[in-house]
XYZ file of N, CA and C in Angstrom:
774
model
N 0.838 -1.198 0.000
C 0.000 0.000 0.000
C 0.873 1.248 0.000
N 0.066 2.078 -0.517
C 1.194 3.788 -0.710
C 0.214 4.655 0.180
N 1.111 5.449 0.815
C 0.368 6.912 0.895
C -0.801 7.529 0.292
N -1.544 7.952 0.181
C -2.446 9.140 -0.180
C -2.603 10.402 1.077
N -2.007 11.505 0.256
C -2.053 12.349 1.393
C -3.507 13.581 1.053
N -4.015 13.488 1.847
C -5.108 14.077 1.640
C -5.526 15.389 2.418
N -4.439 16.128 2.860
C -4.617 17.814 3.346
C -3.109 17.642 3.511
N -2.244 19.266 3.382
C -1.560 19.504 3.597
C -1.326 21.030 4.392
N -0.670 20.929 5.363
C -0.951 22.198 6.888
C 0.223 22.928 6.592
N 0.612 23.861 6.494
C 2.180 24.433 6.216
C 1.744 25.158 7.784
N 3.425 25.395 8.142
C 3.467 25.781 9.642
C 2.719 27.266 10.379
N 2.367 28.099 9.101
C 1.334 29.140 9.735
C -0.126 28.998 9.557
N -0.208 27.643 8.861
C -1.915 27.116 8.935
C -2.310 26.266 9.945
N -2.386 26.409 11.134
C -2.987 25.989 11.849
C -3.890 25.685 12.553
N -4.462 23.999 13.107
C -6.028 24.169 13.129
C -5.909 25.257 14.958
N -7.327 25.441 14.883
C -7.851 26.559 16.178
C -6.876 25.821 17.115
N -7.302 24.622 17.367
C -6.873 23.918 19.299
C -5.286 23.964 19.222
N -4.426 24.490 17.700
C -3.028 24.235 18.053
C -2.418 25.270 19.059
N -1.401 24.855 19.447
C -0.050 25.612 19.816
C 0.273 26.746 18.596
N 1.082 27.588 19.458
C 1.631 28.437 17.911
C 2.893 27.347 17.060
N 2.569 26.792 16.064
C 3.456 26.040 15.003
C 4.793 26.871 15.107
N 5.809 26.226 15.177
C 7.416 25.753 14.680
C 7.361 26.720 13.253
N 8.374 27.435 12.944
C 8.118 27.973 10.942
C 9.088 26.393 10.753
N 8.884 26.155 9.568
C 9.103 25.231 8.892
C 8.552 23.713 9.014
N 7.745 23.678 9.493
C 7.234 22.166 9.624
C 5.942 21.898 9.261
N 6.187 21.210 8.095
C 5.156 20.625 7.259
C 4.215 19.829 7.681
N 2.391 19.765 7.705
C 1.921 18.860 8.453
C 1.102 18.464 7.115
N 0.997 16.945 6.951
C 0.279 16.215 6.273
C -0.708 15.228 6.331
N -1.645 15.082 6.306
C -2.925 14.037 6.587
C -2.500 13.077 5.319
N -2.703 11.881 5.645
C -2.650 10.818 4.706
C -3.407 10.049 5.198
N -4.152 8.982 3.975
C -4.355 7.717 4.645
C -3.515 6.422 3.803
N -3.771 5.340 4.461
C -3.332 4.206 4.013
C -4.079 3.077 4.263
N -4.804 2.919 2.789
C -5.830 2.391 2.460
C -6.832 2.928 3.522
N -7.512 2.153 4.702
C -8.446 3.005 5.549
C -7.912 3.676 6.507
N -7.102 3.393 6.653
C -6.339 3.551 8.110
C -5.789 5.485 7.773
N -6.505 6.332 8.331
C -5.680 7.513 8.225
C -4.412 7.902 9.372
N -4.043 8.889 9.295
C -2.710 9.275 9.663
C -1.949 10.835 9.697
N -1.179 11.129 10.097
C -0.553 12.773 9.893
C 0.958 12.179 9.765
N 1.635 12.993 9.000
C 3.058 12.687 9.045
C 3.383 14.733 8.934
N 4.227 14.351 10.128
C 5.349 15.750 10.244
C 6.767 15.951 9.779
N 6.914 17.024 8.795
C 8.257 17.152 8.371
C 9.071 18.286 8.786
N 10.068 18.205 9.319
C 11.177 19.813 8.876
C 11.365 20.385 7.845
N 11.719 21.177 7.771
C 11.857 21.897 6.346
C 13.224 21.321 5.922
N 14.166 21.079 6.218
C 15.470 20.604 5.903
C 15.249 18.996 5.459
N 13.926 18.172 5.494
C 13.969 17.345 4.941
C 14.247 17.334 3.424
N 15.050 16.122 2.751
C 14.534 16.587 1.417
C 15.163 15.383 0.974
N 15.130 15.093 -0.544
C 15.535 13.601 -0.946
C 17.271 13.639 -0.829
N 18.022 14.746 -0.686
C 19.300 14.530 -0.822
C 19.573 14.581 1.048
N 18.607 15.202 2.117
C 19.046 15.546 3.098
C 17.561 14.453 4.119
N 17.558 13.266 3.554
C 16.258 12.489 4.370
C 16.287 12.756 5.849
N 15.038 12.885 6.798
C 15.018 13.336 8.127
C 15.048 11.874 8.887
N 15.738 11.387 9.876
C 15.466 10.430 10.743
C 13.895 10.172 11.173
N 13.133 9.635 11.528
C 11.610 9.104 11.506
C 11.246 8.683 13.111
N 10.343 9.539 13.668
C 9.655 9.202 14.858
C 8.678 8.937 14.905
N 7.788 7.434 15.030
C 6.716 7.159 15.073
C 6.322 7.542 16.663
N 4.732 7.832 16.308
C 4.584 8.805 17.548
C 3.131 7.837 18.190
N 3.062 6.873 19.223
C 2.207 6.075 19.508
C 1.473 7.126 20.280
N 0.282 6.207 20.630
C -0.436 7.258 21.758
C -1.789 6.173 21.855
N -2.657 6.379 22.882
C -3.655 5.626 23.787
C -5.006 5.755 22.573
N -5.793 4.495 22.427
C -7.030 4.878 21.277
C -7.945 5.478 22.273
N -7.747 7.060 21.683
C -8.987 7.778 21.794
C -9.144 8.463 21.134
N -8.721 8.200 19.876
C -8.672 9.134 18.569
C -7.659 10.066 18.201
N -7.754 10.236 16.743
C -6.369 11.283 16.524
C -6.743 12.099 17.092
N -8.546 12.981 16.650
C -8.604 14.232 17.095
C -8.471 14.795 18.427
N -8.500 13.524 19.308
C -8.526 14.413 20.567
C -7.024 14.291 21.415
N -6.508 13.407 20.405
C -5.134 13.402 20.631
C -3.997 14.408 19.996
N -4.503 14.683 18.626
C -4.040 16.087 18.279
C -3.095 16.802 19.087
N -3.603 17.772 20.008
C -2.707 18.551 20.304
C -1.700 18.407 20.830
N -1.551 17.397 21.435
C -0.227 16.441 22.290
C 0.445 15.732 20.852
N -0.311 15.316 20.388
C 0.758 14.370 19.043
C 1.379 15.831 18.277
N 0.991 17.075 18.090
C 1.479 18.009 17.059
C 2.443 18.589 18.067
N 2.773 18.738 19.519
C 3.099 19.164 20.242
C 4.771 18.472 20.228
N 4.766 16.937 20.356
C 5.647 16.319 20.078
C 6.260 16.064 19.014
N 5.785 16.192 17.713
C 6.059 16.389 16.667
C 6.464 17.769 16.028
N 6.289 18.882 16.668
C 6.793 20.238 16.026
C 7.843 19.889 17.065
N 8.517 19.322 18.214
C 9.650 19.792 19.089
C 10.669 18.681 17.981
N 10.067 17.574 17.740
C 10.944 16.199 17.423
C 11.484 17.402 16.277
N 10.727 17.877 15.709
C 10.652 18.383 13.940
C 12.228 19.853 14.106
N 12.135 20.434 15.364
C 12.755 21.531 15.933
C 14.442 20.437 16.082
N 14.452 19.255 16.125
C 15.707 18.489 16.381
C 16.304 17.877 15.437
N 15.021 17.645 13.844
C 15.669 17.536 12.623
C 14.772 16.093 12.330
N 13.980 15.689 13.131
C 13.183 14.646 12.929
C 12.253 14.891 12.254
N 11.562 13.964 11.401
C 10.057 13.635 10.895
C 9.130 12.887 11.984
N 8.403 13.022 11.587
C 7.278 12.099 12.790
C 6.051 11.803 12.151
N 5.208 10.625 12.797
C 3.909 10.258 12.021
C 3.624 9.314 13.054
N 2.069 8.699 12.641
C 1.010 8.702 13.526
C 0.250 8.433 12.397
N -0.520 7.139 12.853
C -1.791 6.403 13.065
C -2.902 6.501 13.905
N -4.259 6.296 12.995
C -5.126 6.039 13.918
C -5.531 4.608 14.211
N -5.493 4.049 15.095
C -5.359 2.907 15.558
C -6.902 2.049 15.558
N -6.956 0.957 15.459
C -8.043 0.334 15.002
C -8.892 0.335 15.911
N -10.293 0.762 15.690
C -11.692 1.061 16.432
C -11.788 2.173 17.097
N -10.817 2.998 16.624
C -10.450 4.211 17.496
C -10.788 5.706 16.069
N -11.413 6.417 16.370
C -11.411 7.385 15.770
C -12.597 7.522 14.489
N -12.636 7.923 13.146
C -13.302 7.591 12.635
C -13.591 6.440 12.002
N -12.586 5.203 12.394
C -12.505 4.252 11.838
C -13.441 2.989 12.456
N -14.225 2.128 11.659
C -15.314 1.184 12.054
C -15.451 0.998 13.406
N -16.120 0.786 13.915
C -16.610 0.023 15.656
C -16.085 -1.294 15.803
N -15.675 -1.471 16.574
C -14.681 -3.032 16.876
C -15.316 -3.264 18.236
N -16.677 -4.178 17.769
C -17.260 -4.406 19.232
C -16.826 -5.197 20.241
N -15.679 -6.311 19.794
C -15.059 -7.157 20.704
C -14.609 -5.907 21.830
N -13.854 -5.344 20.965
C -13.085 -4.344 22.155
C -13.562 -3.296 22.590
N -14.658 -2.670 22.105
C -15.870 -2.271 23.332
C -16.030 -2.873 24.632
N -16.491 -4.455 24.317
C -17.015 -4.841 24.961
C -16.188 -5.048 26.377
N -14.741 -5.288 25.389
C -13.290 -5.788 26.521
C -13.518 -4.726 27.341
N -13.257 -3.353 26.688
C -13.295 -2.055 27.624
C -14.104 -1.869 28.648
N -15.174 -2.102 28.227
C -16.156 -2.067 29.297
C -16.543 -2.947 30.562
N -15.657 -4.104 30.149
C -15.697 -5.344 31.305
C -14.527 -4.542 32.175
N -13.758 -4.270 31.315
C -12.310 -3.402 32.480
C -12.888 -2.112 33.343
N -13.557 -1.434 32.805
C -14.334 -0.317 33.147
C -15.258 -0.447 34.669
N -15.749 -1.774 34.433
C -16.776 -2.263 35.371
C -15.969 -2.932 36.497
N -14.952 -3.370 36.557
C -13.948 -4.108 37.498
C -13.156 -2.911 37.614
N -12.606 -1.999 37.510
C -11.605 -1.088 38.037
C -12.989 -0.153 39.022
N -13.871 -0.519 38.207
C -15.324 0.801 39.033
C -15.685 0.476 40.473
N -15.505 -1.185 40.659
C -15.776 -2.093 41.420
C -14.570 -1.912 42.241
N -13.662 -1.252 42.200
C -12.505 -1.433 42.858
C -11.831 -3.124 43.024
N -12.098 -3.855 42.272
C -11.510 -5.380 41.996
C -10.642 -5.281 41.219
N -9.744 -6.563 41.326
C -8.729 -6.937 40.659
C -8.535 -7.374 39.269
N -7.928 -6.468 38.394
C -8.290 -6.770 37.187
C -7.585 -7.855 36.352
N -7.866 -8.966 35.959
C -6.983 -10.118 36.319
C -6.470 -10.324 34.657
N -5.830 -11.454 34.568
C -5.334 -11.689 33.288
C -6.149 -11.935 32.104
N -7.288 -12.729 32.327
C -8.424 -12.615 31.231
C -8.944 -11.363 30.962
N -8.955 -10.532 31.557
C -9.955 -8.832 30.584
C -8.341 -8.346 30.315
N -7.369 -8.836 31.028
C -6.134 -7.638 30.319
C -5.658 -8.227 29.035
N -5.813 -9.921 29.008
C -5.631 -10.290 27.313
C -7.002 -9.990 26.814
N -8.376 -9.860 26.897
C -9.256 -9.195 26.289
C -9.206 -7.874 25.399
N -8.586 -6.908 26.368
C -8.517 -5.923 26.612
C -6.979 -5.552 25.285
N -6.169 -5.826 25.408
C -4.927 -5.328 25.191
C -4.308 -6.125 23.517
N -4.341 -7.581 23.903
C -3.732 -8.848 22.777
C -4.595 -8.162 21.278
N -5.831 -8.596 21.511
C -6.401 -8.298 20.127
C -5.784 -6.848 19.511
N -5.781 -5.779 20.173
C -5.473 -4.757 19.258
C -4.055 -4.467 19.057
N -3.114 -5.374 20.027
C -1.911 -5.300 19.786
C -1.829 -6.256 18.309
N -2.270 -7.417 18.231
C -2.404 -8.266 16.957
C -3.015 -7.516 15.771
N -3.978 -6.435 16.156
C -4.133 -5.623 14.759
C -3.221 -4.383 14.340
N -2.751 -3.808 15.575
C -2.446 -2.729 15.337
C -0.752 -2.563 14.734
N -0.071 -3.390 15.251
C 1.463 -3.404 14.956
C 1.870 -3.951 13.232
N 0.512 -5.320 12.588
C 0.905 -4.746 11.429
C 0.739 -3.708 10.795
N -0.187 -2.739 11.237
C -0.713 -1.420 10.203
C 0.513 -0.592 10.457
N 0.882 -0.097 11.948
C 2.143 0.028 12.041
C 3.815 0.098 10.700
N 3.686 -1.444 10.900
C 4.670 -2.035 9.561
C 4.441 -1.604 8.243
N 2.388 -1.487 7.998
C 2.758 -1.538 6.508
C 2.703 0.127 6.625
N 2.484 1.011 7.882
C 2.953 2.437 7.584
C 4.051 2.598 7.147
N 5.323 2.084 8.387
C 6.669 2.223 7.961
C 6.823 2.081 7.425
N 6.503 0.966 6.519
C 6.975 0.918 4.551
C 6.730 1.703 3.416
N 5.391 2.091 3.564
C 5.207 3.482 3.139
C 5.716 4.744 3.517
N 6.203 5.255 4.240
C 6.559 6.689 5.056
C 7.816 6.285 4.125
N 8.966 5.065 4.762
C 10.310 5.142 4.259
C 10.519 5.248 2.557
N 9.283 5.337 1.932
C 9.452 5.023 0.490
C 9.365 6.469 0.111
N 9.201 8.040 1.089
C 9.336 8.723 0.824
C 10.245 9.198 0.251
N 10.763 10.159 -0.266
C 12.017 10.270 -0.786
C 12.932 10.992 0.420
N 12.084 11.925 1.472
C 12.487 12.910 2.241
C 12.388 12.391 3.396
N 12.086 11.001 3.584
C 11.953 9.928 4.779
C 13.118 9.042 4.696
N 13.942 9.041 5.946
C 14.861 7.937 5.855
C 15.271 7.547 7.680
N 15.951 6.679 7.401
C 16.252 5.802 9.061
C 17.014 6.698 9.683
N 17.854 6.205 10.629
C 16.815 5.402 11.588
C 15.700 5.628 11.992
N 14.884 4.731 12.481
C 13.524 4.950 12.939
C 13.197 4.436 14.263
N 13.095 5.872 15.613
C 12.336 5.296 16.337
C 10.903 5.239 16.787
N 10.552 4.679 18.260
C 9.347 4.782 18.494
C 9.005 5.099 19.616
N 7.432 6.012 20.038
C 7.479 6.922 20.747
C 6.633 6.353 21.424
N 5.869 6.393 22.707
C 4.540 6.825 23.026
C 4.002 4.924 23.678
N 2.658 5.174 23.728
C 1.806 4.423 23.857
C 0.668 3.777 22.926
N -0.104 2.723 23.128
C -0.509 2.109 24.456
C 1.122 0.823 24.369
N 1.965 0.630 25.606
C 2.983 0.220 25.532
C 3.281 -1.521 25.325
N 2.497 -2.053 24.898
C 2.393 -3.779 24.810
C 2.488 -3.335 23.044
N 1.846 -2.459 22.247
C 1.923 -2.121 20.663
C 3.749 -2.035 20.405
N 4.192 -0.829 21.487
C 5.456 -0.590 21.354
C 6.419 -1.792 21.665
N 5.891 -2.776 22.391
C 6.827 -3.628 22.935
C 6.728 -5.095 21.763
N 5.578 -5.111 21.159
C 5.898 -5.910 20.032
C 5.976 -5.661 18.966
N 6.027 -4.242 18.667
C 7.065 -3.658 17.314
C 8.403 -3.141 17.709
N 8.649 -3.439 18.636
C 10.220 -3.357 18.838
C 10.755 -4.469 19.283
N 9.717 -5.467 19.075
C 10.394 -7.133 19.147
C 10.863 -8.163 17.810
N 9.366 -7.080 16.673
C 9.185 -7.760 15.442
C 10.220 -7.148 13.977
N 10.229 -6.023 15.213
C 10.517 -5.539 13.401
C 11.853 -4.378 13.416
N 12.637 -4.914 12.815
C 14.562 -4.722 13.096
C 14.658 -3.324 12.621
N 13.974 -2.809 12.081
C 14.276 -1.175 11.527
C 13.989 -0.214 12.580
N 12.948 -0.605 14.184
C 12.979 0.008 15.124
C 14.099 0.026 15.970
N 15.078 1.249 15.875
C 16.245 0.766 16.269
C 16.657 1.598 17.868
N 15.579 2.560 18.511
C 15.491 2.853 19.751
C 13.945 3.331 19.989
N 13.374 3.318 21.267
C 12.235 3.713 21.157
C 12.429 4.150 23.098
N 11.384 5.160 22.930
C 10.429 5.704 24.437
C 9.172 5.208 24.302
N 9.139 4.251 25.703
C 7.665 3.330 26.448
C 6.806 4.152 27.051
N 5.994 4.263 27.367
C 5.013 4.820 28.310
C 4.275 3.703 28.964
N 4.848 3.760 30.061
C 4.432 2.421 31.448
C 2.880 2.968 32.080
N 2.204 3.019 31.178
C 0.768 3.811 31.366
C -0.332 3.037 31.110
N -0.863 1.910 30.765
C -1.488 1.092 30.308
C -0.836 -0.711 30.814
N -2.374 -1.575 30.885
C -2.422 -3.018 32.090
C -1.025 -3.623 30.611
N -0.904 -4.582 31.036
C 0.581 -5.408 30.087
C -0.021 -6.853 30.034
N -0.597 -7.521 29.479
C -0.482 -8.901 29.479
C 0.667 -9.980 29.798
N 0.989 -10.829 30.314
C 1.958 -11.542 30.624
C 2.601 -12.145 29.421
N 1.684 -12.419 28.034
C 2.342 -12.374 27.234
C 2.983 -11.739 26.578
N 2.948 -10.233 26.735
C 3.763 -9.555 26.227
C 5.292 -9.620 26.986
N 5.057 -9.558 28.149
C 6.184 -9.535 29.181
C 6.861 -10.290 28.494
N 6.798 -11.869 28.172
C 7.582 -12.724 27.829
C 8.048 -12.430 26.531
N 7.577 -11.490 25.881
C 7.561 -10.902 24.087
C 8.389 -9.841 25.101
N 9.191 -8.844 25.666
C 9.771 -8.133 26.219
C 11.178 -8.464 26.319
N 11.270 -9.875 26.613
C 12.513 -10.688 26.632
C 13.717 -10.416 25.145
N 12.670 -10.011 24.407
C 13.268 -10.160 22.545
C 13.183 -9.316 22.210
N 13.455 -8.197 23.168
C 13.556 -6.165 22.706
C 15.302 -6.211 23.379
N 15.896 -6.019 22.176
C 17.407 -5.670 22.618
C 18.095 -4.532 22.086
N 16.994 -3.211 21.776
C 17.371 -1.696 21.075
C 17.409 -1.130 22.546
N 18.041 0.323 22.394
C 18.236 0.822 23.688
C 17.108 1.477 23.638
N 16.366 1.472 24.897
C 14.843 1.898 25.649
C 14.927 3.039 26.816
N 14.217 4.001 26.613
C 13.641 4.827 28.060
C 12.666 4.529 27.892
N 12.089 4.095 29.509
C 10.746 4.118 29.821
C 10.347 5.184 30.931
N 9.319 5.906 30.700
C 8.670 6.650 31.689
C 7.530 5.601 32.618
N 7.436 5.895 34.046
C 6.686 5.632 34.385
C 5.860 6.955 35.849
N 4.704 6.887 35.645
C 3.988 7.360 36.593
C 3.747 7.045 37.719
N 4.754 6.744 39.322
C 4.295 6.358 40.007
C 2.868 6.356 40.509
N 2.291 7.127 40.210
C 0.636 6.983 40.982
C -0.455 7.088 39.943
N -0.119 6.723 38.815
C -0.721 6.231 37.863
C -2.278 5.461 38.528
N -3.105 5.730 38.451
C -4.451 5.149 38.462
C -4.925 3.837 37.649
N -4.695 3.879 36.617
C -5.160 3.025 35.894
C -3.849 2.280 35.217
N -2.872 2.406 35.934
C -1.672 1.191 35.865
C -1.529 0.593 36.427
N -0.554 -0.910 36.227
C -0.055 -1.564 37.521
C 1.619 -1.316 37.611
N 1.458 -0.720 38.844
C 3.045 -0.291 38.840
C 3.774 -1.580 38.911
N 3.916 -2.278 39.392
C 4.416 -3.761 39.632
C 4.540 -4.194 38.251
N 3.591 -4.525 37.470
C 3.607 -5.064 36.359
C 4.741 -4.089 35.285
N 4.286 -3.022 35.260
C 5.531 -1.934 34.648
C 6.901 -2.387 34.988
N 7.138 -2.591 36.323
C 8.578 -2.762 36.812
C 9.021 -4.062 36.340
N 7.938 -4.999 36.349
C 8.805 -6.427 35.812
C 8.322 -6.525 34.131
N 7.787 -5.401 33.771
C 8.290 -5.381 32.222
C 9.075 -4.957 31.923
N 9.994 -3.762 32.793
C 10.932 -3.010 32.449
C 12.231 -4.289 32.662
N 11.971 -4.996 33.655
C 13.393 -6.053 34.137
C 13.040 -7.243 32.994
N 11.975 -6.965 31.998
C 12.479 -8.060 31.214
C 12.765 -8.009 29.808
N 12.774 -6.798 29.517
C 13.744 -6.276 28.565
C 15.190 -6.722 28.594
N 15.082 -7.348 27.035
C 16.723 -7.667 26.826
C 17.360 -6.861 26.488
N 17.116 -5.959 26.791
C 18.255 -4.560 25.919
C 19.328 -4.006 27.154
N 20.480 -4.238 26.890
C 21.813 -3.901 26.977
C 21.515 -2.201 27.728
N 21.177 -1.661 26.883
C 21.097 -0.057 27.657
C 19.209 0.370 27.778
N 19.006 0.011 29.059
C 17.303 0.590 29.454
C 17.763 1.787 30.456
N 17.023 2.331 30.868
C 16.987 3.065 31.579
C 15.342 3.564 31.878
N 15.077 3.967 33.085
C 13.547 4.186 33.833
C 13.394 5.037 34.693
N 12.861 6.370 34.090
C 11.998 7.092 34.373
C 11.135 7.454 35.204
N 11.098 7.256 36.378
C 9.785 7.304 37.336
C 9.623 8.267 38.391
N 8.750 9.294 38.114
C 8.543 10.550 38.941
C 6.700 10.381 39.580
N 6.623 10.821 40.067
C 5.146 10.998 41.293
C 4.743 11.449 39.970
N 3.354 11.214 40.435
C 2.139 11.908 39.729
C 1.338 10.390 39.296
N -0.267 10.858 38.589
C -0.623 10.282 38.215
C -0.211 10.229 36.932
N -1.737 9.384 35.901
C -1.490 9.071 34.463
C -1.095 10.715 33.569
N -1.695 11.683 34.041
C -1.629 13.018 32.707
C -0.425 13.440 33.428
N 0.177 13.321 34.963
C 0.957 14.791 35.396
C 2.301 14.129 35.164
N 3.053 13.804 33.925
C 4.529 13.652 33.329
C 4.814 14.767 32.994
N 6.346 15.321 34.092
C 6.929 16.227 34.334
C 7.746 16.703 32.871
N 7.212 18.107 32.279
C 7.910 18.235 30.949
C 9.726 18.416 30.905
N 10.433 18.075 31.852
C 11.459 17.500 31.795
C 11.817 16.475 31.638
N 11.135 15.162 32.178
C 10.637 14.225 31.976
C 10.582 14.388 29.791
N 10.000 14.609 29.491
C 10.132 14.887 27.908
C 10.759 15.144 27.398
N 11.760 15.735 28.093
C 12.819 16.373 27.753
C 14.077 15.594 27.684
N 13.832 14.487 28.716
C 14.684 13.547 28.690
C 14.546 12.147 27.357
N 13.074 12.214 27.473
C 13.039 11.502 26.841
C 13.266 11.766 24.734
N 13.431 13.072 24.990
C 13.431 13.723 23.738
C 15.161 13.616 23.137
N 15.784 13.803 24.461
C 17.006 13.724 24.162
C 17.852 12.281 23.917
N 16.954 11.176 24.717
C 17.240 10.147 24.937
C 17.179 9.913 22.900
N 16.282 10.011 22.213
C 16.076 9.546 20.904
C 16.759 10.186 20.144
N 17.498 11.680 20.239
C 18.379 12.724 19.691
C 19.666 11.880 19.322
N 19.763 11.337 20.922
C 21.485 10.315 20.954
C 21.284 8.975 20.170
N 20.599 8.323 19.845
C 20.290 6.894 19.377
C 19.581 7.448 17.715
N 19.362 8.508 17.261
C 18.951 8.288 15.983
C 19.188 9.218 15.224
N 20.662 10.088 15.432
C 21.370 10.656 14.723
C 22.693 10.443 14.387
């Protein structure tokens, strides 16, 4: 599948909810085949001068309302000489209803409401299926983006929901550093899929994260095979990550993919 890019944002067109835009950074809507998307460029990209590539994960609740945080990270990546791009992730956004995982959600919804233990059956409910859909669309993005002319490696990966990140940085060898977000439940099978990540990793984590398991974070982080990890963990809940904290992690991908 190829690209179709279907709006193009130059850095003083910006929608209402943005930040004031970066000058030089190109914003593009594409889709691929259904699956739409934004890809961010520098202006110094170009086919003789290709930009290194930050895929930019993030939690399904849609691009749009994820927007301003994904353009946020993407005009700073773009300010360091990076490209960046982003998917909308399956059942998430304008894309079809995926009632299995409604339904998962809502069994999790009803047991965290309950103050009960949310056990391994709703977190493989919950998590496996869309990790199994979502990491190839993932792949067949990256194949498209890199066929740009003004797109080139290395390529890392950013963001959340972190079981997506942890089995595209198990599967697929062109992810060659990435930042986790220890923000979302982990299936035990992924853990053991964690074992076969050997790129160098920062992970953030939220100690008082609400809707994490800190425990489970920590023995995903110890089962990473990668040679150089390093972990992140400051107070707060799930939204309050300290923008130094970003900063680290911004720099962390500066050193590994230039």
């Amino acid at each position: 599948m190829s690209l179709h890019f279907t709006s193009v944002r130059p850095a003083d067109q910006q929608r209402a909810d943005d930040q004031p835009a970066d000058e030089g950074v190109l914003e593009r809507g594409f889709t691929l085949g259904e699956i739409p998307g934004i890809l961010w460029t520098p202006a110094s990209a170009s086919a003789t001068e290709p930009a290194p590539l930050i895929l930019l994960g993030h939690p399904p609740l849609g691009l749009d309302k994820m927007y301003p945080r994904l353009a946020a990270r993407a005009r700073a990546a773009a300010s360091d000489g990076f490209a960046s791009a982003t998917i909308e992730l399956p059942g998430s956004g304008d894309r079809p209803r995926w009632l299995a995982l409604e339904e998962a959600r809502a069994a999790f919804h009803r047991v965290m409401q309950a103050g009960e233990p949310v056990g391994d059956e709703i977190v493989d409910a919950l998590v496996l299926p869309l990790v199994d859909r979502a990491v190839p669309e993932w792949q067949a993005a990256l194949d498209a983006l890199l066929a740009l002319p003004e797109i080139g490696g290395p390529v890392g990966y950013s963001g959340g929901v972190i079981s997506i990140g942890v089995r595209l940085a198990a599967v697929d060898p062109r992810i060659t550093a990435a930042v986790l977000f220890a923000g979302s439940f982990v299936p035990r099978s992924v853990v053991e899929e964690a074992r076969q990540v050997t790129i160098p990793l920062h992970v953030l984590l939220q100690w008082d994260d609400e809707g994490n398991d800190r425990q489970a974070a920590l023995d995903l982080f110890d089962a990473f095979g990668s040679k150089e990890k390093s972990l992140n963990a400051n107070m707060g809940g799930h939204t309050g990550v300290p923008e130094f904290a970003g900063e680290g992690a911004a720099g962390f991908l500066a050193r590994h993919l230039k």
